[in-house]
Coordinates of C-alpha atoms in Angstrom, one line a residue:
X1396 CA -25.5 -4.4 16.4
X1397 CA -22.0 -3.0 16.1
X1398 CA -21.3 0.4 16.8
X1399 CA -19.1 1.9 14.5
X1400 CA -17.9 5.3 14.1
X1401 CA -18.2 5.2 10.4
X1402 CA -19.2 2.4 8.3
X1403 CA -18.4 2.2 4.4
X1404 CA -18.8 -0.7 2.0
X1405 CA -17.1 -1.4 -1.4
X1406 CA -17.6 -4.2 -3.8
X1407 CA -14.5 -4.8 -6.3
X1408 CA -15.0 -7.4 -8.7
X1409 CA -12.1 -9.4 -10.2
X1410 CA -10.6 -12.6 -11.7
X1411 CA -9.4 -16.0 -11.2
X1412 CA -7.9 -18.3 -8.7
X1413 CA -3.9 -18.4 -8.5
X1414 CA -2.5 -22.0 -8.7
X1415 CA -1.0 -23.5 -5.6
X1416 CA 2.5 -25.6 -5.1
X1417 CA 1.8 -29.2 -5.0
X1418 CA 0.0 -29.8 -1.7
X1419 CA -0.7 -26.4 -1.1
X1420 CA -4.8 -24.6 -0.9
X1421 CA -5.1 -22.5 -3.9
X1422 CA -5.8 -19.2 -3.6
X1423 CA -8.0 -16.5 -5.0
X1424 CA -6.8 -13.2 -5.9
X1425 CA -7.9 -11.4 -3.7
X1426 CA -6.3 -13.5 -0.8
X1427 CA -3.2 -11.9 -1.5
X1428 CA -4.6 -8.6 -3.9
X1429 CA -2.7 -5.5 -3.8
X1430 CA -5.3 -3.0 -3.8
X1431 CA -5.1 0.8 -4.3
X1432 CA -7.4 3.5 -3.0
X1433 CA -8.1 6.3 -5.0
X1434 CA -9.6 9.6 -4.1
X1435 CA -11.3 10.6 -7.2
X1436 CA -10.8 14.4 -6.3
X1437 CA -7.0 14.1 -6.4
X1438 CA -6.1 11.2 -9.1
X1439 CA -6.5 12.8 -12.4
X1440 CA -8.8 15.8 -13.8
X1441 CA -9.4 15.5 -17.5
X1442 CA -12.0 18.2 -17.8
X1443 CA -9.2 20.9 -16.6
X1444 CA -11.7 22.4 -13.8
X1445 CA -8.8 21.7 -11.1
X1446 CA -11.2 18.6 -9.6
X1447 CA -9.9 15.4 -10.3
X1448 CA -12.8 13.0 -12.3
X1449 CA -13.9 9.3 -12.9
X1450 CA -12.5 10.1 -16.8
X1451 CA -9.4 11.1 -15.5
X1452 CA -9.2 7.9 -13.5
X1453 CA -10.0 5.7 -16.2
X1454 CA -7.0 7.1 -18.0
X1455 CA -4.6 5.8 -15.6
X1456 CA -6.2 2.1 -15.2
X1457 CA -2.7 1.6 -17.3
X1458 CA -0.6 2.5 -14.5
X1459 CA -2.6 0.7 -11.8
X1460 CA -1.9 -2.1 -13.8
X1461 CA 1.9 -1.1 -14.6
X1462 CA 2.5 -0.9 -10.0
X1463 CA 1.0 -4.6 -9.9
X1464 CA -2.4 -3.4 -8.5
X1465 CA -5.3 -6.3 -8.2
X1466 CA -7.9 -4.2 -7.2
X1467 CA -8.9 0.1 -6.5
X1468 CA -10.9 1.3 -3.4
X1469 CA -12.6 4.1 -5.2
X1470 CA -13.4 6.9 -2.8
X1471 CA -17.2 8.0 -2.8
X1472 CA -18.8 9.5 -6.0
X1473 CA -21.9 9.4 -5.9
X1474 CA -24.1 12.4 -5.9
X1475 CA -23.6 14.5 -2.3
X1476 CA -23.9 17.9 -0.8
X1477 CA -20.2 17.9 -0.2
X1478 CA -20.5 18.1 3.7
X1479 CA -17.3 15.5 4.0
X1480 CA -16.5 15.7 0.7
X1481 CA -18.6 12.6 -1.1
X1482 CA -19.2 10.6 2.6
X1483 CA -22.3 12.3 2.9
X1484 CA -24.4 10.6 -0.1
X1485 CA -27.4 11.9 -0.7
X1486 CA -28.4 9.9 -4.0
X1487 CA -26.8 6.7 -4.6
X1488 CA -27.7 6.7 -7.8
X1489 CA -26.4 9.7 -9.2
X1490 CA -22.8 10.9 -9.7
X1491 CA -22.0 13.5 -8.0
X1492 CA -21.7 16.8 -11.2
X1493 CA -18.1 17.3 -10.6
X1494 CA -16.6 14.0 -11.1
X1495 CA -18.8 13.4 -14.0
X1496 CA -22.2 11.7 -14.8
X1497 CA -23.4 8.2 -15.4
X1498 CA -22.4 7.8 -19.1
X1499 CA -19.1 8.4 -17.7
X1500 CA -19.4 6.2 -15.1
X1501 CA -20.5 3.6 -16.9
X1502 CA -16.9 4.9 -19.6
X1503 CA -15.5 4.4 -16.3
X1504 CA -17.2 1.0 -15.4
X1505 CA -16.3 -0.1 -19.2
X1506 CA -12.6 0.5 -18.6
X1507 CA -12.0 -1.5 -15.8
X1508 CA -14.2 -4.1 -17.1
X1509 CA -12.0 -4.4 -20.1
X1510 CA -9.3 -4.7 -17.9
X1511 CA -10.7 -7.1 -16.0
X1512 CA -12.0 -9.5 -18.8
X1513 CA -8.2 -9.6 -20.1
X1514 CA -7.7 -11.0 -16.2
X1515 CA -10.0 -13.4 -16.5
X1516 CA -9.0 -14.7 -20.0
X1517 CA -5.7 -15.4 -18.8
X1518 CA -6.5 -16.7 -15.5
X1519 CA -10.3 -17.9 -15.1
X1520 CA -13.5 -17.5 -13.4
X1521 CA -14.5 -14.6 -11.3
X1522 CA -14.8 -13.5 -7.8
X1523 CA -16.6 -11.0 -5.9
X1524 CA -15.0 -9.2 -3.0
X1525 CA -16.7 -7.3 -0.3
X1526 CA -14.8 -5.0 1.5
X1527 CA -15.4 -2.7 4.4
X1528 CA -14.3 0.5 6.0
X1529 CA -15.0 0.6 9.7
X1530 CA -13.2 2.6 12.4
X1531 CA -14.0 0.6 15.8
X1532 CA -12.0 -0.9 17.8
X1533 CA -10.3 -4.4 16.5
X1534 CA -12.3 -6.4 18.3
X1535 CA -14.9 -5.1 17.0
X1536 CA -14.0 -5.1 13.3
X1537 CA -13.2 -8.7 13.5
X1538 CA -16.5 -9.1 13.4
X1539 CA -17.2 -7.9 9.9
X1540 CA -15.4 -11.3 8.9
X1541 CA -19.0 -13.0 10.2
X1542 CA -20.8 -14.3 13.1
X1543 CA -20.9 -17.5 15.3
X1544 CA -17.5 -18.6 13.7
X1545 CA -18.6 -18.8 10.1
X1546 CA -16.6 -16.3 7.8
X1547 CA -19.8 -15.5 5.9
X1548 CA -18.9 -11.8 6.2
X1549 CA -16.8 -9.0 4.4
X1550 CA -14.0 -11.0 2.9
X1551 CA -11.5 -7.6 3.5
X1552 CA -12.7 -5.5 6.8
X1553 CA -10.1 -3.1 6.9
X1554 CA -7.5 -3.3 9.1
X1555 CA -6.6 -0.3 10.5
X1556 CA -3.6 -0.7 13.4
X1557 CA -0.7 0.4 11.8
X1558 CA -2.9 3.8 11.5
X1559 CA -4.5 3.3 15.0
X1560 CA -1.6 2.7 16.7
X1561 CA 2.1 4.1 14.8
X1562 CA 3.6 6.8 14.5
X1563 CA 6.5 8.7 14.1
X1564 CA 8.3 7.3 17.6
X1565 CA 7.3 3.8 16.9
X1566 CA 9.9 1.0 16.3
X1567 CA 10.2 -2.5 15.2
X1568 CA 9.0 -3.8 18.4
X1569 CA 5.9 -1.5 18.8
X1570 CA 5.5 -2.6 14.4
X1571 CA 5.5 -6.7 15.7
X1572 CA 3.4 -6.4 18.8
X1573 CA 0.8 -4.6 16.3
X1574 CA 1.2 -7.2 13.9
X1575 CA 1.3 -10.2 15.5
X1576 CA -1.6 -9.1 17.7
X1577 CA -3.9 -8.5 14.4
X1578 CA -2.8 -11.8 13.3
X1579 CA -4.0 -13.7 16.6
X1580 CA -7.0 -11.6 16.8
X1581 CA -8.7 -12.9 13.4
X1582 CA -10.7 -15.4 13.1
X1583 CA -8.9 -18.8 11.9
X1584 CA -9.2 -18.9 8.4
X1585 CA -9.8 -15.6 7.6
X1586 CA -7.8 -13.6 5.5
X1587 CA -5.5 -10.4 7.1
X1588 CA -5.2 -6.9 5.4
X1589 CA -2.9 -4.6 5.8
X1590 CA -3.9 -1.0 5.3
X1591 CA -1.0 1.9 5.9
X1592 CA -2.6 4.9 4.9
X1593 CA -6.1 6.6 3.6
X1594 CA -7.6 9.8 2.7
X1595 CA -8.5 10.5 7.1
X1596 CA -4.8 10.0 8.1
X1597 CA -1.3 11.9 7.3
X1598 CA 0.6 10.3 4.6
X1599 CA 2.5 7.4 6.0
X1600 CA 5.7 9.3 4.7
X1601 CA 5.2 11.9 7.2
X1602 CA 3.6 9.8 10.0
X1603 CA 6.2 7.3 10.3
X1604 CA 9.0 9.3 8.8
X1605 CA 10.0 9.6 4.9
X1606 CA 13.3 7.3 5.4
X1607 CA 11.2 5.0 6.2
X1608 CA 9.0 5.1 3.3
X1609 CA 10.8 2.1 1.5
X1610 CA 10.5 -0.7 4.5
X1611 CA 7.2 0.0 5.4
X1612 CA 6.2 -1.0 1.6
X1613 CA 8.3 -3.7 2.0
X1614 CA 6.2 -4.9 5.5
X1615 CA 3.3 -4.5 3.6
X1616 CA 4.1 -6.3 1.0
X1617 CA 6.0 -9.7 2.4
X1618 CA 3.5 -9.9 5.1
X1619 CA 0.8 -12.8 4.6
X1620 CA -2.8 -11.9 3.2
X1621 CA -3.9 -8.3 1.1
X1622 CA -2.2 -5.2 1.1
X1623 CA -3.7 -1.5 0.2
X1624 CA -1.9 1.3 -0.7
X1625 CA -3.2 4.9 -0.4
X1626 CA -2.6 6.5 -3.7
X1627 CA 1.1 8.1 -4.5
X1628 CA 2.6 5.7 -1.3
X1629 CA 4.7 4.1 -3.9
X1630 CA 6.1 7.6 -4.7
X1631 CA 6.8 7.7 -0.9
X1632 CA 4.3 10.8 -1.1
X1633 CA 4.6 13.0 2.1
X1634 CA 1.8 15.9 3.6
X1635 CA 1.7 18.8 1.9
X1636 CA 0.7 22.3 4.1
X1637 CA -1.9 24.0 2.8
X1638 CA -2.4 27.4 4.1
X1639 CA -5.2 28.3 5.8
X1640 CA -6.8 30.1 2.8
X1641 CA -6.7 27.1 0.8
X1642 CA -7.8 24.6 3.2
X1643 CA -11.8 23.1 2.7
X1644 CA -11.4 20.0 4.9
X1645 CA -14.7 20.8 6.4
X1646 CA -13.8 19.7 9.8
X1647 CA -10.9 22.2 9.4
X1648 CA -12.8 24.8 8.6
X1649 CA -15.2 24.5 11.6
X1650 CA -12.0 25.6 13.6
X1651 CA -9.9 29.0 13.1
X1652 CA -6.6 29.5 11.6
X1653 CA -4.2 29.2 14.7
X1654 CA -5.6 25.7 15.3
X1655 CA -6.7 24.3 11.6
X1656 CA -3.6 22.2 10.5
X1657 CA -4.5 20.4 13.9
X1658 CA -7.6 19.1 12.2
X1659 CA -7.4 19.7 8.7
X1660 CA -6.9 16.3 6.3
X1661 CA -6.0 18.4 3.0
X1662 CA -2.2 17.8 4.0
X1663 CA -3.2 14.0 2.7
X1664 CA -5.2 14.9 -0.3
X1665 CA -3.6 16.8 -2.3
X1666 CA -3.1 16.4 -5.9
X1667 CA -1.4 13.0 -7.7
X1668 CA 1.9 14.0 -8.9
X1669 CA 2.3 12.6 -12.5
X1670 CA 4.6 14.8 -14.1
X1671 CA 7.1 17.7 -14.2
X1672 CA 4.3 19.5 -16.3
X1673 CA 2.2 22.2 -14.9
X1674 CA 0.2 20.8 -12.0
X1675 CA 2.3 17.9 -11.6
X1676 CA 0.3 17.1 -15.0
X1677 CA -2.8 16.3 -12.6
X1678 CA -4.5 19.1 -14.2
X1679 CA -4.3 21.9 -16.8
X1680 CA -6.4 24.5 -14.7
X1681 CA -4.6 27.8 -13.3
X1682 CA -6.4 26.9 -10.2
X1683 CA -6.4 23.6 -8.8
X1684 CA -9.0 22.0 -5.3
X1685 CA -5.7 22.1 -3.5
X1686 CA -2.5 23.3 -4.1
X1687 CA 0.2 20.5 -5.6
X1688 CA 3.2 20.1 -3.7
X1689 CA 6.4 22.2 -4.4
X1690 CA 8.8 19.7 -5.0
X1691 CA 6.7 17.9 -7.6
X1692 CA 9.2 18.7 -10.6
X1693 CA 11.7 16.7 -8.7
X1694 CA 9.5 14.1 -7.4
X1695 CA 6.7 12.4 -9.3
X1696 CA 6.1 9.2 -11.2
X1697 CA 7.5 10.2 -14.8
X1698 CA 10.9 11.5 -12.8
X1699 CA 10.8 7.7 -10.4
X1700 CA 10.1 5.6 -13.7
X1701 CA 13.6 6.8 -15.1
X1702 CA 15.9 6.1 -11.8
X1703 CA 16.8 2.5 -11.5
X1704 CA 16.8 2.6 -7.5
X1705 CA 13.4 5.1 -6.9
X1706 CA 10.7 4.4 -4.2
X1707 CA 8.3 3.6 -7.5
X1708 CA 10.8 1.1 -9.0
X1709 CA 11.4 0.0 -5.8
X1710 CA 7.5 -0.8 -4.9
X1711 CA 7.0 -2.1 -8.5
X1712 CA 9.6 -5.0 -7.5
X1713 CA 8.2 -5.4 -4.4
X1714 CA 4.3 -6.3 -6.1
X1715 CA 6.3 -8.2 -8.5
X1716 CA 7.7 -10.5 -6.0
X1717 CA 4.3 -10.8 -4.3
X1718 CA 2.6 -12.5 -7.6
X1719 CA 5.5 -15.3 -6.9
X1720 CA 4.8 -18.7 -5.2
X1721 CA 7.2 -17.5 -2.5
X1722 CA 5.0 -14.5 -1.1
X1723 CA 1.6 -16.6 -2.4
X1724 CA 1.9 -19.3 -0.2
X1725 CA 5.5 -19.2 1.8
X1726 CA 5.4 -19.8 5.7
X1727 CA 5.6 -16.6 7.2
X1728 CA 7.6 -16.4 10.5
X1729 CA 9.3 -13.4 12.3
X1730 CA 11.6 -12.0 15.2
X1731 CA 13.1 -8.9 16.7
X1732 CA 16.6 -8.4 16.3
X1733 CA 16.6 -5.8 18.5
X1734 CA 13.9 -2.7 19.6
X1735 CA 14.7 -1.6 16.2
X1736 CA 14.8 -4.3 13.6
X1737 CA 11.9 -6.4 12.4
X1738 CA 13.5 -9.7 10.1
X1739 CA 10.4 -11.5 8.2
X1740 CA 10.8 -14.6 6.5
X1741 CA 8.7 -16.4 3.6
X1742 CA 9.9 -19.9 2.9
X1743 CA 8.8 -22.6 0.8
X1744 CA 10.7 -25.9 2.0
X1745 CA 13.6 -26.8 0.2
X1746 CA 12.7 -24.3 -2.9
X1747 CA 12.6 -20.4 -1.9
X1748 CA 13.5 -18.3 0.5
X1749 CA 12.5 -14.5 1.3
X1750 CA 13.9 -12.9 4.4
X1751 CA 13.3 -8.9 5.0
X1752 CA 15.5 -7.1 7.8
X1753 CA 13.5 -4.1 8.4
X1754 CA 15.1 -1.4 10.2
X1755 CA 12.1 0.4 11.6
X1756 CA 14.0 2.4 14.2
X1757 CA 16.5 5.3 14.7
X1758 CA 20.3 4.2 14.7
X1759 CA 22.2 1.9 12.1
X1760 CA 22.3 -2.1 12.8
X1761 CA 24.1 -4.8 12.0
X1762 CA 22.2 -8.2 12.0
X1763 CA 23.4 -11.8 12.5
X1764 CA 20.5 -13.9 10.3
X1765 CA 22.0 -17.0 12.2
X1766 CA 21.3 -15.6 15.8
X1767 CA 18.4 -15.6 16.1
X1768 CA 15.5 -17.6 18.9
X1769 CA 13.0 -19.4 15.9
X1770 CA 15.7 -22.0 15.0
X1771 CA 15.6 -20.7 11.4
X1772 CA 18.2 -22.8 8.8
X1773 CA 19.6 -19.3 7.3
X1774 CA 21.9 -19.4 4.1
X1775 CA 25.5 -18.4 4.4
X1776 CA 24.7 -15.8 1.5
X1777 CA 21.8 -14.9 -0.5
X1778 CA 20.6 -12.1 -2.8
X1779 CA 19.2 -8.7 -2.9
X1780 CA 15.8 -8.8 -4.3
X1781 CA 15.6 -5.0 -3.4
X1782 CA 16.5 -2.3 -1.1
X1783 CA 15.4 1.0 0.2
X1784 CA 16.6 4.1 -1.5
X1785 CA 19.0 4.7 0.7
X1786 CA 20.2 1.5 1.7
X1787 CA 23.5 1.2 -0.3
X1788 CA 22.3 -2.0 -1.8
X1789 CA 21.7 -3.3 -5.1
X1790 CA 19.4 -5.8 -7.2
X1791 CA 21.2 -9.2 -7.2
X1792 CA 24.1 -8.3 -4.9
X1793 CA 25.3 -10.7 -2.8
X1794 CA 24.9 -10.7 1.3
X1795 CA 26.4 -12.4 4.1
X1796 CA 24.2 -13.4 5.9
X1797 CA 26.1 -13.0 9.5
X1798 CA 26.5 -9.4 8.8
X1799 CA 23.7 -8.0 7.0
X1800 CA 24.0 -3.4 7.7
X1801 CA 21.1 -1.8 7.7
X1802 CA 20.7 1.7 8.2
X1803 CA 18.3 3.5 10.5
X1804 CA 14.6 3.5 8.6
X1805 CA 16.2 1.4 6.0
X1806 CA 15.2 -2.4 4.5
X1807 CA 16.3 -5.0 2.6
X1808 CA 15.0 -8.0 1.4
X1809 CA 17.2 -10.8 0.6
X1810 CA 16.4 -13.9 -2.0
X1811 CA 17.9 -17.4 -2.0
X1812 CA 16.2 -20.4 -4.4
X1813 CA 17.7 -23.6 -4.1
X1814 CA 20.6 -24.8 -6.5
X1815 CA 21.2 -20.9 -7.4
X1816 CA 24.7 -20.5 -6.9
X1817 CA 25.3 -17.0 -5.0
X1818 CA 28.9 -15.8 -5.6
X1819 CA 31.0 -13.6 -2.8
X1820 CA 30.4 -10.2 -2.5
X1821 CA 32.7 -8.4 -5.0
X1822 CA 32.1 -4.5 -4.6
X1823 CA 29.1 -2.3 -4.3
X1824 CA 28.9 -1.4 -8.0
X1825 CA 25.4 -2.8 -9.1
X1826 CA 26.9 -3.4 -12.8
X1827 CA 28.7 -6.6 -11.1
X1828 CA 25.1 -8.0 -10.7
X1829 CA 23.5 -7.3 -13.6

């Protein structure tokens, strides 16, 4: 038996298989999902009691689908004496009051199921998915894919590295020796995930550092295999502090107020910020579970939809790029620049390819594409298929490739298809692109 620390299974259910380049193993959709967790307290309240509720959540299935989402990790809701907020079921066959009841639920269940029957008209049969959330050590989550070399286990056991083992001194070096570790750990065959946040861990924003925000969605997203994003990481969310008489984290509270924040995961849970509306439009209520960020009237997804060059518009490429043949099934290779700059690259064989210079580190770079130890046949210029906020780049600008700048905790990732003629860079006005 394996011992785990904590041990939580989902089912998702989806659709379809996603067809393959000649020669190549199709794929299900869930190979390479993007999946989103949501913590039902946080997402959306509908009922205007400052909780957030499975109604609420059904009402955004809309913008799941608008940020390229596959699949949701729905936190627990099931009916619970609230000792760790829902992980404590007590009735799994209930709904907890607060977030609703069944005929709700099964609102809830109808939603999604609607949703998911327009995903299977347009691209076939279904799939179920098991998934599961264990903290123990790697090689002891590997296990979870099944037993005596048969992946007849969880399809998706969370991996959990980046969170185990990043933070905000980390660079690109200490990013690869994670990944490529993970990646010769599992089993042949099986799937990787790629998990950079949840509900137990400080935003990625504020763990790694918020001008990082863009390339560590970009990581996730050009690596090889699933991806799950912890709600409001495409907004490039950060902690919020919540005083100590506002904080119920339960394993806070246990403590006193000089050492709470220490413990206490409210900092990660705090409202969805929707609007510039009261509440960050999360809720109507004077008084909401926790308190909403301060800077939400600057920063939430209504202000991000309307800025060409935001972390939302930026992650919405990024998902958009991974439903392509070229993040689907592309070779996936990589090397270190230096300590601080990761450079990824997807390639399908004299048709596409995706190369991502990830500054994960602390001082500006410059990177030759052409020097580099995996022998890599590098374009003398290719495209921007998008940038970080910050990174002074545009859509459809044109690199050389011998000089590619990259600011500290910026990324980039560059495009190049075959017979695309890519002209000479002429300025940095992104109107010369359009």
């Amino acid at each position: 038996m394996i011992p785990f620390k904590k041990l939580t299974i989902l089912l998702s259910i989806a659709c379809s298989v996603l067809a393959a380049p000649e020669g190549a193993r199709e794929k299900d959709w869930w190979e390479i999902g993007n999946f989103y967790q949501v913590y039902p307290r946080s997402f959306m309240d509908s009922d205007g009691d400052g909780v957030g509720d499975l109604k609420g959540i059904s009402e955004k299935v809309g913008y799941l689908k608008e940020i390229g989402m596959d699949g949701v990790w729905l936190s627990p809701i099931f009916d619970s004496p609230m000792a760790d907020f829902g992980y404590d079921i007590s009735n799994f066959t209930k709904v907890f009051p607060q977030f609703g009841d069944l005929p709700e639920t099964f609102e809830m269940v109808t939603e999604w199921r609607a949703t998911l029957e327009e995903f299977k008209q347009k691209n076939g049969g279904p799939t179920r998915v098991l998934m599961v959330e264990a903290y123990a050590p790697l090689t002891k989550v590997i296990q979870i894919y099944g037993q005596n070399g048969q992946l007849n286990g969880a399809q998706i056991p969370f991996n959990f590295e980046f969170l185990n083992n990043l933070g905000a001194v980390s660079n690109a070096r200490d990013f690869k020796d994670v990944i490529d570790y993970y990646l010769s750990t599992i089993p042949e065959g099986a799937t990787p995930n790629w998990v950079q946040g949840n509900h137990d861990q400080h935003r990625s924003a504020s763990r790694l550092g918020p001008q990082k925000a863009d390339a560590v969605n970009m990581l996730l997203q050009v690596l090889p295999g699933a991806a799950v994003t912890y709600y409001g990481e495409e907004l490039a969310m950060e902690d919020v502090f919540v005083p100590w008489s506002r904080t119920v984290d339960p394993q806070a509270c246990t403590t006193d107020p000089n050492i709470f924040h220490a413990k206490s995961r409210d900092p990660a849970r705090t409202p969805m910020i929707w609007t510039t509306q009261k509440n960050a439009g999360f809720s109507n209520s004077n008084y909401t579970w926790l308190p909403t960020g301060p800077d939400y009237r600057k920063n939430n997804v209504e202000v991000q939809r309307s800025q060409r060059g935001s972390h939302l518009n930026i992650f919405k490429k990024l998902t958009q790029l991974r439903k392509q043949d070229i993040l689907m099934y592309g070779t996936y290779d990589s090397y270190l620049a230096n300590d601080d700059v990761l450079v990824i690259k997807r390639e399908i064989e004299n048709n596409r390819t995706l190369i991502a210079v990830l500054n994960l580190g602390f001082t500006e770079q410059v990177v030759n594409l052409n020097l580099n130890d995996r022998d890599w046949k590098v374009p003398e210029r290719m495209e921007v298929a998008t940038a970080s906020v910050n990174a002074g780049m545009f859509e459809r600008q044109p690199v050389v490739t011998s000089e590619v700048y990259v600011a500290a905790g910026v990324g980039v990732v560059l495009d190049y298809q075959v017979g695309r003629q890519i002209p000479e860079p002429r300025g940095d006005d992104p109107g010369l692109y359009d």
